[in-house]
Tab-separated table of C-alpha atoms in Angstrom:
chain	number	residue	atom	x	y	z
A	1	MET	CA	10.267	31.885	14.733
A	2	THR	CA	12.324	35.028	14.403
A	3	PRO	CA	10.615	38.397	14.967
A	4	GLY	CA	9.169	39.836	11.795
A	5	GLU	CA	9.239	36.522	9.899
A	6	THR	CA	6.297	35.995	7.559
A	7	PRO	CA	5.630	32.238	7.482
A	8	PRO	CA	3.889	30.441	4.645
A	9	ALA	CA	0.136	30.499	5.038
A	10	PRO	CA	-1.111	27.348	6.803
A	11	ASN	CA	-2.514	24.882	4.316
A	12	PRO	CA	-2.941	21.319	5.677
A	13	GLY	CA	-3.976	20.100	2.221
A	14	GLU	CA	-0.904	21.396	0.435
A	15	ASP	CA	0.928	18.683	-1.504
A	16	LEU	CA	4.534	18.950	-0.396
A	17	LEU	CA	5.797	16.291	-2.805
A	18	TRP	CA	4.122	17.724	-5.878
A	19	PRO	CA	3.963	21.490	-5.328
A	20	GLY	CA	2.276	23.725	-7.874
A	21	PRO	CA	3.741	26.930	-9.286
A	22	ALA	CA	5.634	28.945	-6.726
A	23	THR	CA	3.564	31.631	-5.040
A	24	VAL	CA	5.129	35.058	-4.617
A	25	ARG	CA	4.839	36.046	-0.987
A	26	ARG	CA	5.106	39.495	0.486
A	27	GLY	CA	7.473	40.251	3.323
A	28	PRO	CA	10.723	38.623	4.431
A	29	LYS	CA	11.856	35.326	2.994
A	30	PRO	CA	10.600	32.324	5.035
A	31	ARG	CA	13.188	31.042	7.470
A	32	PHE	CA	13.002	27.392	6.433
A	33	THR	CA	12.160	25.228	3.445
A	34	VAL	CA	10.405	21.870	3.510
A	35	ALA	CA	13.648	20.279	2.277
A	36	GLN	CA	15.605	21.710	5.224
A	37	ILE	CA	13.076	20.356	7.683
A	38	ALA	CA	13.050	16.916	6.021
A	39	ASP	CA	16.848	16.836	5.913
A	40	ALA	CA	16.975	17.617	9.644
A	41	GLY	CA	14.647	14.669	10.224
A	42	THR	CA	16.877	12.516	8.040
A	43	ARG	CA	19.967	13.375	10.078
A	44	ILE	CA	18.168	12.363	13.264
A	45	ALA	CA	16.855	9.119	11.729
A	46	ASP	CA	20.300	8.206	10.374
A	47	ALA	CA	21.897	8.724	13.771
A	48	GLU	CA	19.229	7.437	16.154
A	49	GLY	CA	16.521	5.682	14.162
A	50	LEU	CA	13.103	6.685	12.905
A	51	GLY	CA	11.584	6.570	16.390
A	52	ALA	CA	13.734	9.512	17.466
A	53	VAL	CA	12.269	11.785	14.793
A	54	THR	CA	9.655	14.169	16.176
A	55	MET	CA	8.648	17.656	15.172
A	56	GLN	CA	9.800	18.828	18.600
A	57	ARG	CA	13.260	17.322	18.093
A	58	ILE	CA	13.575	18.759	14.588
A	59	ALA	CA	12.521	22.193	15.858
A	60	HIS	CA	15.153	21.993	18.587
A	61	ASP	CA	17.881	21.054	16.117
A	62	LEU	CA	16.869	23.882	13.780
A	63	GLY	CA	16.616	26.427	16.579
A	64	SER	CA	12.902	26.944	16.082
A	65	THR	CA	9.610	25.945	17.682
A	66	LYS	CA	7.408	22.994	16.836
A	67	MET	CA	4.442	25.190	16.028
A	68	ALA	CA	6.549	27.242	13.635
A	69	LEU	CA	7.482	24.112	11.661
A	70	TYR	CA	3.832	23.153	11.266
A	71	ARG	CA	3.501	26.208	9.022
A	72	TYR	CA	5.774	24.411	6.539
A	73	VAL	CA	4.948	20.725	7.166
A	74	PRO	CA	1.335	20.091	8.298
A	75	GLY	CA	2.022	16.770	10.053
A	76	ARG	CA	4.146	13.693	10.509
A	77	ALA	CA	2.694	11.876	7.507
A	78	GLU	CA	3.786	14.691	5.203
A	79	LEU	CA	7.216	14.809	6.832
A	80	ASP	CA	7.658	11.037	6.364
A	81	ALA	CA	6.661	11.325	2.698
A	82	VAL	CA	9.237	14.009	1.960
A	83	MET	CA	11.959	12.247	3.960
A	84	LEU	CA	11.303	9.000	2.078
A	85	ASP	CA	11.381	10.591	-1.345
A	86	ARG	CA	14.569	12.520	-0.593
A	87	SER	CA	16.188	9.344	0.741
A	88	PHE	CA	15.634	7.690	-2.633
A	89	GLY	CA	17.359	10.514	-4.498
A	90	MET	CA	17.446	10.580	-8.258
A	91	PRO	CA	18.592	7.324	-9.920
A	92	ARG	CA	21.433	7.109	-12.361
A	93	PRO	CA	20.242	6.540	-15.938
A	94	GLN	CA	20.930	3.008	-17.168
A	95	HIS	CA	22.798	2.842	-20.471
A	96	ASP	CA	23.369	-0.926	-20.534
A	97	ALA	CA	21.732	-2.431	-23.610
A	98	ASP	CA	21.328	-5.761	-21.813
A	99	TRP	CA	18.079	-5.508	-19.858
A	100	ARG	CA	19.208	-8.222	-17.430
A	101	ARG	CA	22.254	-6.257	-16.310
A	102	ALA	CA	20.223	-3.044	-16.294
A	103	LEU	CA	17.633	-4.568	-13.943
A	104	ALA	CA	20.367	-5.994	-11.710
A	105	ALA	CA	22.009	-2.558	-11.525
A	106	TRP	CA	18.623	-1.032	-10.699
A	107	ALA	CA	18.101	-3.422	-7.799
A	108	GLU	CA	21.634	-2.826	-6.538
A	109	GLY	CA	20.949	0.909	-6.676
A	110	VAL	CA	17.785	0.524	-4.593
A	111	HIS	CA	19.755	-1.562	-2.108
A	112	ALA	CA	22.525	1.027	-1.851
A	113	ARG	CA	20.120	3.923	-1.303
A	114	ALA	CA	18.121	2.032	1.325
A	115	LEU	CA	21.267	0.833	3.092
A	116	ALA	CA	22.408	4.454	3.398
A	117	HIS	CA	19.126	5.211	5.215
A	118	PRO	CA	17.864	1.906	6.716
A	119	TRP	CA	14.827	3.596	8.266
A	120	SER	CA	13.557	4.290	4.738
A	121	VAL	CA	12.677	0.585	4.398
A	122	GLU	CA	9.943	0.957	7.004
A	123	LEU	CA	8.531	4.064	5.330
A	124	ALA	CA	8.704	2.529	1.845
A	125	GLN	CA	6.678	-0.483	2.963
A	126	ARG	CA	3.883	1.652	4.372
A	127	PRO	CA	1.042	2.612	2.005
A	128	HIS	CA	2.092	5.866	0.359
A	129	ARG	CA	1.914	7.812	-2.868
A	130	PRO	CA	5.261	7.902	-4.714
A	131	GLY	CA	7.023	11.228	-4.962
A	132	PRO	CA	9.078	12.560	-7.892
A	133	CYS	CA	12.299	10.762	-6.946
A	134	GLU	CA	10.562	7.417	-6.434
A	135	LEU	CA	8.763	7.774	-9.767
A	136	ALA	CA	12.110	8.511	-11.425
A	137	TRP	CA	13.262	5.086	-10.173
A	138	TYR	CA	10.149	3.571	-11.748
A	139	GLU	CA	11.033	5.248	-15.044
A	140	VAL	CA	14.568	3.857	-15.076
A	141	GLY	CA	13.430	0.344	-14.152
A	142	LEU	CA	10.624	0.324	-16.697
A	143	ALA	CA	12.985	1.627	-19.395
A	144	ALA	CA	15.143	-1.462	-18.892
A	145	MET	CA	12.129	-3.658	-19.706
A	146	ALA	CA	10.779	-1.552	-22.563
A	147	ASP	CA	11.297	-4.264	-25.190
A	148	LEU	CA	10.064	-7.233	-23.139
A	149	GLU	CA	6.791	-8.942	-23.964
A	150	LEU	CA	5.275	-8.091	-20.606
A	151	HIS	CA	2.198	-6.153	-19.624
A	152	GLY	CA	2.578	-2.906	-17.709
A	153	GLY	CA	1.290	-4.442	-14.497
A	154	GLU	CA	3.764	-7.311	-14.818
A	155	LYS	CA	6.647	-4.885	-15.241
A	156	LEU	CA	5.574	-3.034	-12.113
A	157	ASP	CA	5.423	-6.359	-10.271
A	158	VAL	CA	8.979	-7.133	-11.384
A	159	LEU	CA	10.169	-3.839	-9.885
A	160	ALA	CA	8.205	-4.572	-6.709
A	161	LEU	CA	9.874	-7.991	-6.421
A	162	LEU	CA	13.350	-6.554	-6.951
A	163	ALA	CA	12.821	-3.638	-4.581
A	164	GLY	CA	11.235	-5.874	-1.950
A	165	HIS	CA	14.154	-8.285	-2.117
A	166	ALA	CA	16.722	-5.477	-1.917
A	167	MET	CA	14.996	-3.913	1.076
A	168	SER	CA	14.632	-7.232	2.896
A	169	ILE	CA	18.411	-7.611	2.632
A	170	VAL	CA	18.847	-4.089	4.016
A	171	ARG	CA	16.711	-5.040	7.035
A	172	GLN	CA	19.056	-7.935	7.757
A	173	GLU	CA	22.252	-5.982	7.085
A	174	SER	CA	21.224	-3.044	9.252
A	175	ALA	CA	20.801	-5.433	12.181
A	176	SER	CA	23.955	-7.466	11.570
A	177	ALA	CA	27.040	-7.283	9.379
A	178	ALA	CA	26.803	-11.021	8.631
A	179	PRO	CA	23.229	-12.132	9.387
A	180	GLU	CA	23.449	-15.625	7.858
A	181	GLN	CA	26.698	-16.482	9.632
A	182	GLU	CA	25.470	-15.124	12.960
A	183	LEU	CA	22.242	-17.096	12.689
A	184	ALA	CA	24.148	-20.280	11.958
A	185	ALA	CA	26.491	-19.655	14.877
A	186	SER	CA	23.620	-18.985	17.278
A	187	MET	CA	21.921	-22.223	16.215
A	188	GLN	CA	25.041	-24.390	16.414
A	189	ARG	CA	24.253	-25.911	19.816
A	190	ILE	CA	20.692	-26.756	18.782
A	191	PHE	CA	21.904	-28.236	15.499
A	192	THR	CA	24.373	-30.376	17.403
A	193	THR	CA	21.922	-31.721	19.963
A	194	ARG	CA	18.813	-31.906	17.752
A	195	ALA	CA	20.342	-32.830	14.389
A	196	ALA	CA	18.118	-35.894	14.072
A	197	ASP	CA	14.991	-33.736	14.352
A	198	TYR	CA	16.015	-31.260	11.639
A	199	PRO	CA	18.384	-33.132	9.320
A	200	LEU	CA	17.633	-31.134	6.170
A	201	THR	CA	18.026	-27.782	7.937
A	202	VAL	CA	21.302	-28.830	9.531
A	203	ALA	CA	22.585	-30.053	6.169
A	204	ALA	CA	21.640	-26.808	4.447
A	205	PHE	CA	23.362	-24.649	7.048
A	206	SER	CA	26.425	-26.910	6.942
A	207	ASP	CA	26.801	-26.716	3.163
A	208	PRO	CA	29.387	-23.998	2.372
A	209	GLY	CA	28.292	-23.716	-1.263
A	210	GLY	CA	25.472	-21.699	-2.768
A	211	ALA	CA	24.761	-18.044	-2.231
A	212	ARG	CA	25.677	-17.736	1.457
A	213	GLY	CA	26.877	-14.194	2.081
A	214	ASP	CA	25.605	-12.873	-1.243
A	215	ALA	CA	21.853	-13.125	-0.885
A	216	LEU	CA	21.234	-9.873	-2.752
A	217	ARG	CA	22.901	-11.060	-5.942
A	218	PHE	CA	21.419	-14.546	-5.708
A	219	GLY	CA	17.867	-13.254	-5.334
A	220	VAL	CA	18.220	-10.673	-8.093
A	221	GLU	CA	19.589	-13.276	-10.498
A	222	ARG	CA	16.718	-15.659	-9.750
A	223	ILE	CA	14.089	-12.942	-10.247
A	224	VAL	CA	15.671	-11.821	-13.508
A	225	ALA	CA	15.906	-15.438	-14.698
A	226	GLY	CA	12.193	-15.858	-14.018
A	227	VAL	CA	11.404	-12.699	-15.974
A	228	GLU	CA	13.552	-13.939	-18.853
A	229	ALA	CA	11.706	-17.275	-18.892
A	230	LEU	CA	8.334	-15.532	-18.947
A	231	ALA	CA	9.390	-13.170	-21.743
A	232	ALA	CA	10.748	-16.120	-23.749
A	233	SER	CA	7.490	-18.030	-23.371
A	234	ARG	CA	5.599	-14.998	-24.680
A	235	ARG	CA	7.856	-14.781	-27.726
A	236	GLU	CA	7.457	-18.466	-28.450
A	237	GLY	CA	3.717	-18.169	-28.039
């Protein structure tokens, strides 16, 4: 901390994701903002993985001390929450009148954001309270289904299915550029010598058709088709 700096008053219960009205503070302007600290953590996570992110490392990169940063961010849980929400960013509004294409675009957007920050998948799958950016994604996804004969909880489940599928693909892609092909190649010797034990599996891996290499699109289309069938059954009922 620089000499003469007046840090924010310590407040472990302060909600960093949903701050109240700004408080006018006396003295010099604080050296850092919560966003700057979270963005420093994001740069480290992008380069070296989530495990490399510590308050000590962030303080070093910002030219500060760990204890000084605790005046802005009370702990790691709060830091993770802000990093996750900022990794989502604000979604693009969907203007497609076809809800199927709008939902597909929503899922592709989630995939793109998570792929840009693969560590966010781990944070998103931990129990957490959504921040403003994440709730904005909810709003866009729910808007696409506004006219469907589904209950609110069902619509939320649809978004959970789409997001979960998109993030599972990110997990695979962040580990390998072509996960399905690499798995098949690594299993080739076993498939050759043990084909009689696993005939259906060998046949499936040997079939060049289907959605191989495009699992994101295939899964999204199947989820959307299921939603369409459910909505149609409600209309008919």
